[in-house]
């Protein structure tokens, strides 16, 4: 069965960098979409970045473009999100999610995903 285990995150000041990782197991092919989402209390879960692992075609929300990089490490079977030039509005609980097949809605719409990691807190202080 599909299992997503997250690591990374933490606290940093404005302008700093953090990374989060999502280790994927239980998937036998690279035909899946892996997205990263940010959750803030009182708001709908927001897509930050996504990648189709076989196609290696990242997509980013406008808020993440130029600052975040999503990548797939084939050897470790992890999808990493590197976050630079962090801002207080990047604060939230970050979740990775997996959807089999092609990325739908550029991979940034949380409702299409059926498998989720446990969540990792990212806090950016001003």
mmCIF file with all atom_site columns, C-alpha atoms in Angstrom:
data_model
loop_
_atom_site.group_PDB
_atom_site.id
_atom_site.type_symbol
_atom_site.label_atom_id
_atom_site.label_alt_id
_atom_site.label_comp_id
_atom_site.label_asym_id
_atom_site.label_entity_id
_atom_site.label_seq_id
_atom_site.pdbx_PDB_ins_code
_atom_site.Cartn_x
_atom_site.Cartn_y
_atom_site.Cartn_z
_atom_site.occupancy
_atom_site.B_iso_or_equiv
_atom_site.pdbx_formal_charge
_atom_site.auth_seq_id
_atom_site.auth_comp_id
_atom_site.auth_asym_id
_atom_site.auth_atom_id
_atom_site.pdbx_PDB_model_num
ATOM 1   C CA . UNK A 1 1   ? 0.000  0.000  0.000   1.00 0.00 ? 1   UNK A CA 1
ATOM 2   C CA . UNK A 1 2   ? 1.082  3.575  -0.597  1.00 0.00 ? 2   UNK A CA 1
ATOM 3   C CA . UNK A 1 3   ? 2.862  5.161  2.310   1.00 0.00 ? 3   UNK A CA 1
ATOM 4   C CA . UNK A 1 4   ? 4.242  8.711  2.510   1.00 0.00 ? 4   UNK A CA 1
ATOM 5   C CA . UNK A 1 5   ? 6.644  9.669  5.277   1.00 0.00 ? 5   UNK A CA 1
ATOM 6   C CA . UNK A 1 6   ? 7.683  13.270 5.656   1.00 0.00 ? 6   UNK A CA 1
ATOM 7   C CA . UNK A 1 7   ? 10.775 14.784 7.209   1.00 0.00 ? 7   UNK A CA 1
ATOM 8   C CA . UNK A 1 8   ? 12.377 18.198 7.482   1.00 0.00 ? 8   UNK A CA 1
ATOM 9   C CA . UNK A 1 9   ? 10.692 21.514 8.144   1.00 0.00 ? 9   UNK A CA 1
ATOM 10  C CA . UNK A 1 10  ? 11.303 23.550 11.291  1.00 0.00 ? 10  UNK A CA 1
ATOM 11  C CA . UNK A 1 11  ? 11.652 27.213 12.156  1.00 0.00 ? 11  UNK A CA 1
ATOM 12  C CA . UNK A 1 12  ? 13.621 29.956 10.452  1.00 0.00 ? 12  UNK A CA 1
ATOM 13  C CA . UNK A 1 13  ? 13.698 33.721 10.198  1.00 0.00 ? 13  UNK A CA 1
ATOM 14  C CA . UNK A 1 14  ? 12.491 35.681 7.199   1.00 0.00 ? 14  UNK A CA 1
ATOM 15  C CA . UNK A 1 15  ? 14.824 35.187 4.258   1.00 0.00 ? 15  UNK A CA 1
ATOM 16  C CA . UNK A 1 16  ? 16.057 31.824 5.475   1.00 0.00 ? 16  UNK A CA 1
ATOM 17  C CA . UNK A 1 17  ? 15.794 28.401 3.879   1.00 0.00 ? 17  UNK A CA 1
ATOM 18  C CA . UNK A 1 18  ? 14.228 25.103 4.824   1.00 0.00 ? 18  UNK A CA 1
ATOM 19  C CA . UNK A 1 19  ? 13.492 21.859 3.068   1.00 0.00 ? 19  UNK A CA 1
ATOM 20  C CA . UNK A 1 20  ? 10.896 19.156 3.472   1.00 0.00 ? 20  UNK A CA 1
ATOM 21  C CA . UNK A 1 21  ? 11.061 15.641 2.079   1.00 0.00 ? 21  UNK A CA 1
ATOM 22  C CA . UNK A 1 22  ? 8.502  12.975 1.318   1.00 0.00 ? 22  UNK A CA 1
ATOM 23  C CA . UNK A 1 23  ? 9.613  9.373  1.117   1.00 0.00 ? 23  UNK A CA 1
ATOM 24  C CA . UNK A 1 24  ? 7.312  7.287  -1.057  1.00 0.00 ? 24  UNK A CA 1
ATOM 25  C CA . UNK A 1 25  ? 6.794  3.556  -0.678  1.00 0.00 ? 25  UNK A CA 1
ATOM 26  C CA . UNK A 1 26  ? 4.276  1.063  -2.001  1.00 0.00 ? 26  UNK A CA 1
ATOM 27  C CA . UNK A 1 27  ? 4.234  2.447  -5.565  1.00 0.00 ? 27  UNK A CA 1
ATOM 28  C CA . UNK A 1 28  ? 5.571  0.209  -8.320  1.00 0.00 ? 28  UNK A CA 1
ATOM 29  C CA . UNK A 1 29  ? 5.819  2.726  -11.163 1.00 0.00 ? 29  UNK A CA 1
ATOM 30  C CA . UNK A 1 30  ? 6.804  6.368  -11.637 1.00 0.00 ? 30  UNK A CA 1
ATOM 31  C CA . UNK A 1 31  ? 3.427  7.244  -13.115 1.00 0.00 ? 31  UNK A CA 1
ATOM 32  C CA . UNK A 1 32  ? 2.203  9.428  -10.281 1.00 0.00 ? 32  UNK A CA 1
ATOM 33  C CA . UNK A 1 33  ? 1.883  13.022 -9.249  1.00 0.00 ? 33  UNK A CA 1
ATOM 34  C CA . UNK A 1 34  ? 3.355  14.226 -5.958  1.00 0.00 ? 34  UNK A CA 1
ATOM 35  C CA . UNK A 1 35  ? 2.220  17.544 -4.587  1.00 0.00 ? 35  UNK A CA 1
ATOM 36  C CA . UNK A 1 36  ? 3.150  19.695 -1.625  1.00 0.00 ? 36  UNK A CA 1
ATOM 37  C CA . UNK A 1 37  ? 0.411  21.559 0.197   1.00 0.00 ? 37  UNK A CA 1
ATOM 38  C CA . UNK A 1 38  ? 0.339  24.161 2.934   1.00 0.00 ? 38  UNK A CA 1
ATOM 39  C CA . UNK A 1 39  ? -2.364 24.225 5.555   1.00 0.00 ? 39  UNK A CA 1
ATOM 40  C CA . UNK A 1 40  ? -3.114 27.218 7.735   1.00 0.00 ? 40  UNK A CA 1
ATOM 41  C CA . UNK A 1 41  ? -5.864 27.266 10.343  1.00 0.00 ? 41  UNK A CA 1
ATOM 42  C CA . UNK A 1 42  ? -9.116 28.543 8.900   1.00 0.00 ? 42  UNK A CA 1
ATOM 43  C CA . UNK A 1 43  ? -8.006 28.278 5.284   1.00 0.00 ? 43  UNK A CA 1
ATOM 44  C CA . UNK A 1 44  ? -8.347 25.665 2.622   1.00 0.00 ? 44  UNK A CA 1
ATOM 45  C CA . UNK A 1 45  ? -5.298 23.535 1.964   1.00 0.00 ? 45  UNK A CA 1
ATOM 46  C CA . UNK A 1 46  ? -3.206 25.341 -0.670  1.00 0.00 ? 46  UNK A CA 1
ATOM 47  C CA . UNK A 1 47  ? -1.100 23.752 -3.382  1.00 0.00 ? 47  UNK A CA 1
ATOM 48  C CA . UNK A 1 48  ? 2.487  24.990 -3.348  1.00 0.00 ? 48  UNK A CA 1
ATOM 49  C CA . UNK A 1 49  ? 4.302  22.762 -5.841  1.00 0.00 ? 49  UNK A CA 1
ATOM 50  C CA . UNK A 1 50  ? 3.810  19.487 -7.656  1.00 0.00 ? 50  UNK A CA 1
ATOM 51  C CA . UNK A 1 51  ? 5.689  17.170 -9.947  1.00 0.00 ? 51  UNK A CA 1
ATOM 52  C CA . UNK A 1 52  ? 4.856  14.169 -12.074 1.00 0.00 ? 52  UNK A CA 1
ATOM 53  C CA . UNK A 1 53  ? 7.675  11.833 -11.191 1.00 0.00 ? 53  UNK A CA 1
ATOM 54  C CA . UNK A 1 54  ? 8.016  10.128 -14.593 1.00 0.00 ? 54  UNK A CA 1
ATOM 55  C CA . UNK A 1 55  ? 7.688  13.340 -16.607 1.00 0.00 ? 55  UNK A CA 1
ATOM 56  C CA . UNK A 1 56  ? 9.747  15.477 -14.209 1.00 0.00 ? 56  UNK A CA 1
ATOM 57  C CA . UNK A 1 57  ? 7.703  18.576 -14.987 1.00 0.00 ? 57  UNK A CA 1
ATOM 58  C CA . UNK A 1 58  ? 7.366  20.719 -11.864 1.00 0.00 ? 58  UNK A CA 1
ATOM 59  C CA . UNK A 1 59  ? 4.526  23.153 -11.334 1.00 0.00 ? 59  UNK A CA 1
ATOM 60  C CA . UNK A 1 60  ? 4.383  25.940 -8.771  1.00 0.00 ? 60  UNK A CA 1
ATOM 61  C CA . UNK A 1 61  ? 1.840  28.184 -7.235  1.00 0.00 ? 61  UNK A CA 1
ATOM 62  C CA . UNK A 1 62  ? 2.593  31.853 -7.967  1.00 0.00 ? 62  UNK A CA 1
ATOM 63  C CA . UNK A 1 63  ? 3.577  32.372 -4.322  1.00 0.00 ? 63  UNK A CA 1
ATOM 64  C CA . UNK A 1 64  ? 6.321  29.742 -4.647  1.00 0.00 ? 64  UNK A CA 1
ATOM 65  C CA . UNK A 1 65  ? 7.714  30.521 -8.086  1.00 0.00 ? 65  UNK A CA 1
ATOM 66  C CA . UNK A 1 66  ? 11.342 31.536 -8.037  1.00 0.00 ? 66  UNK A CA 1
ATOM 67  C CA . UNK A 1 67  ? 11.753 30.631 -4.362  1.00 0.00 ? 67  UNK A CA 1
ATOM 68  C CA . UNK A 1 68  ? 10.762 26.960 -4.041  1.00 0.00 ? 68  UNK A CA 1
ATOM 69  C CA . UNK A 1 69  ? 12.140 23.977 -5.936  1.00 0.00 ? 69  UNK A CA 1
ATOM 70  C CA . UNK A 1 70  ? 10.477 20.578 -6.079  1.00 0.00 ? 70  UNK A CA 1
ATOM 71  C CA . UNK A 1 71  ? 12.567 17.614 -7.160  1.00 0.00 ? 71  UNK A CA 1
ATOM 72  C CA . UNK A 1 72  ? 12.498 13.843 -7.234  1.00 0.00 ? 72  UNK A CA 1
ATOM 73  C CA . UNK A 1 73  ? 15.394 11.784 -5.913  1.00 0.00 ? 73  UNK A CA 1
ATOM 74  C CA . UNK A 1 74  ? 15.029 8.492  -7.723  1.00 0.00 ? 74  UNK A CA 1
ATOM 75  C CA . UNK A 1 75  ? 17.662 6.690  -5.674  1.00 0.00 ? 75  UNK A CA 1
ATOM 76  C CA . UNK A 1 76  ? 15.957 7.558  -2.374  1.00 0.00 ? 76  UNK A CA 1
ATOM 77  C CA . UNK A 1 77  ? 12.431 7.574  -3.827  1.00 0.00 ? 77  UNK A CA 1
ATOM 78  C CA . UNK A 1 78  ? 11.753 10.890 -2.190  1.00 0.00 ? 78  UNK A CA 1
ATOM 79  C CA . UNK A 1 79  ? 10.277 14.120 -3.433  1.00 0.00 ? 79  UNK A CA 1
ATOM 80  C CA . UNK A 1 80  ? 11.942 17.130 -1.909  1.00 0.00 ? 80  UNK A CA 1
ATOM 81  C CA . UNK A 1 81  ? 10.771 20.698 -1.593  1.00 0.00 ? 81  UNK A CA 1
ATOM 82  C CA . UNK A 1 82  ? 13.526 23.219 -1.098  1.00 0.00 ? 82  UNK A CA 1
ATOM 83  C CA . UNK A 1 83  ? 12.264 26.573 0.138   1.00 0.00 ? 83  UNK A CA 1
ATOM 84  C CA . UNK A 1 84  ? 14.392 29.702 -0.074  1.00 0.00 ? 84  UNK A CA 1
ATOM 85  C CA . UNK A 1 85  ? 13.781 33.374 0.708   1.00 0.00 ? 85  UNK A CA 1
ATOM 86  C CA . UNK A 1 86  ? 11.091 32.304 3.130   1.00 0.00 ? 86  UNK A CA 1
ATOM 87  C CA . UNK A 1 87  ? 8.433  34.767 4.271   1.00 0.00 ? 87  UNK A CA 1
ATOM 88  C CA . UNK A 1 88  ? 6.122  34.718 7.305   1.00 0.00 ? 88  UNK A CA 1
ATOM 89  C CA . UNK A 1 89  ? 3.219  33.934 4.981   1.00 0.00 ? 89  UNK A CA 1
ATOM 90  C CA . UNK A 1 90  ? 4.921  30.645 4.087   1.00 0.00 ? 90  UNK A CA 1
ATOM 91  C CA . UNK A 1 91  ? 4.209  29.479 7.634   1.00 0.00 ? 91  UNK A CA 1
ATOM 92  C CA . UNK A 1 92  ? 1.954  26.462 7.915   1.00 0.00 ? 92  UNK A CA 1
ATOM 93  C CA . UNK A 1 93  ? 1.783  22.724 8.130   1.00 0.00 ? 93  UNK A CA 1
ATOM 94  C CA . UNK A 1 94  ? 3.120  21.202 4.945   1.00 0.00 ? 94  UNK A CA 1
ATOM 95  C CA . UNK A 1 95  ? 1.749  17.968 3.571   1.00 0.00 ? 95  UNK A CA 1
ATOM 96  C CA . UNK A 1 96  ? 2.874  15.851 0.673   1.00 0.00 ? 96  UNK A CA 1
ATOM 97  C CA . UNK A 1 97  ? 0.258  13.947 -1.278  1.00 0.00 ? 97  UNK A CA 1
ATOM 98  C CA . UNK A 1 98  ? 0.240  11.375 -4.045  1.00 0.00 ? 98  UNK A CA 1
ATOM 99  C CA . UNK A 1 99  ? -2.166 10.852 -6.917  1.00 0.00 ? 99  UNK A CA 1
ATOM 100 C CA . UNK A 1 100 ? -1.692 7.971  -9.335  1.00 0.00 ? 100 UNK A CA 1
ATOM 101 C CA . UNK A 1 101 ? -1.483 8.853  -13.018 1.00 0.00 ? 101 UNK A CA 1
ATOM 102 C CA . UNK A 1 102 ? -0.963 12.306 -14.548 1.00 0.00 ? 102 UNK A CA 1
ATOM 103 C CA . UNK A 1 103 ? -1.091 15.497 -12.511 1.00 0.00 ? 103 UNK A CA 1
ATOM 104 C CA . UNK A 1 104 ? -4.578 16.989 -12.603 1.00 0.00 ? 104 UNK A CA 1
ATOM 105 C CA . UNK A 1 105 ? -5.071 20.750 -12.313 1.00 0.00 ? 105 UNK A CA 1
ATOM 106 C CA . UNK A 1 106 ? -1.242 21.065 -12.514 1.00 0.00 ? 106 UNK A CA 1
ATOM 107 C CA . UNK A 1 107 ? -1.101 18.949 -9.359  1.00 0.00 ? 107 UNK A CA 1
ATOM 108 C CA . UNK A 1 108 ? -2.085 21.887 -7.142  1.00 0.00 ? 108 UNK A CA 1
ATOM 109 C CA . UNK A 1 109 ? -5.677 20.976 -6.217  1.00 0.00 ? 109 UNK A CA 1
ATOM 110 C CA . UNK A 1 110 ? -5.735 19.003 -3.006  1.00 0.00 ? 110 UNK A CA 1
ATOM 111 C CA . UNK A 1 111 ? -9.074 17.270 -3.489  1.00 0.00 ? 111 UNK A CA 1
ATOM 112 C CA . UNK A 1 112 ? -7.772 14.938 -6.226  1.00 0.00 ? 112 UNK A CA 1
ATOM 113 C CA . UNK A 1 113 ? -5.185 13.384 -3.938  1.00 0.00 ? 113 UNK A CA 1
ATOM 114 C CA . UNK A 1 114 ? -5.889 10.143 -2.125  1.00 0.00 ? 114 UNK A CA 1
ATOM 115 C CA . UNK A 1 115 ? -2.689 9.544  -0.201  1.00 0.00 ? 115 UNK A CA 1
ATOM 116 C CA . UNK A 1 116 ? -1.212 11.966 2.297   1.00 0.00 ? 116 UNK A CA 1
ATOM 117 C CA . UNK A 1 117 ? 1.872  12.310 4.463   1.00 0.00 ? 117 UNK A CA 1
ATOM 118 C CA . UNK A 1 118 ? 1.662  13.052 8.158   1.00 0.00 ? 118 UNK A CA 1
ATOM 119 C CA . UNK A 1 119 ? 2.392  16.776 7.884   1.00 0.00 ? 119 UNK A CA 1
ATOM 120 C CA . UNK A 1 120 ? 5.420  18.849 8.862   1.00 0.00 ? 120 UNK A CA 1
ATOM 121 C CA . UNK A 1 121 ? 5.401  22.276 10.476  1.00 0.00 ? 121 UNK A CA 1
ATOM 122 C CA . UNK A 1 122 ? 7.220  25.157 8.814   1.00 0.00 ? 122 UNK A CA 1
ATOM 123 C CA . UNK A 1 123 ? 7.403  28.397 10.775  1.00 0.00 ? 123 UNK A CA 1
ATOM 124 C CA . UNK A 1 124 ? 8.898  31.611 9.425   1.00 0.00 ? 124 UNK A CA 1
ATOM 125 C CA . UNK A 1 125 ? 9.294  34.449 11.896  1.00 0.00 ? 125 UNK A CA 1
ATOM 126 C CA . UNK A 1 126 ? 9.704  38.093 10.999  1.00 0.00 ? 126 UNK A CA 1
#
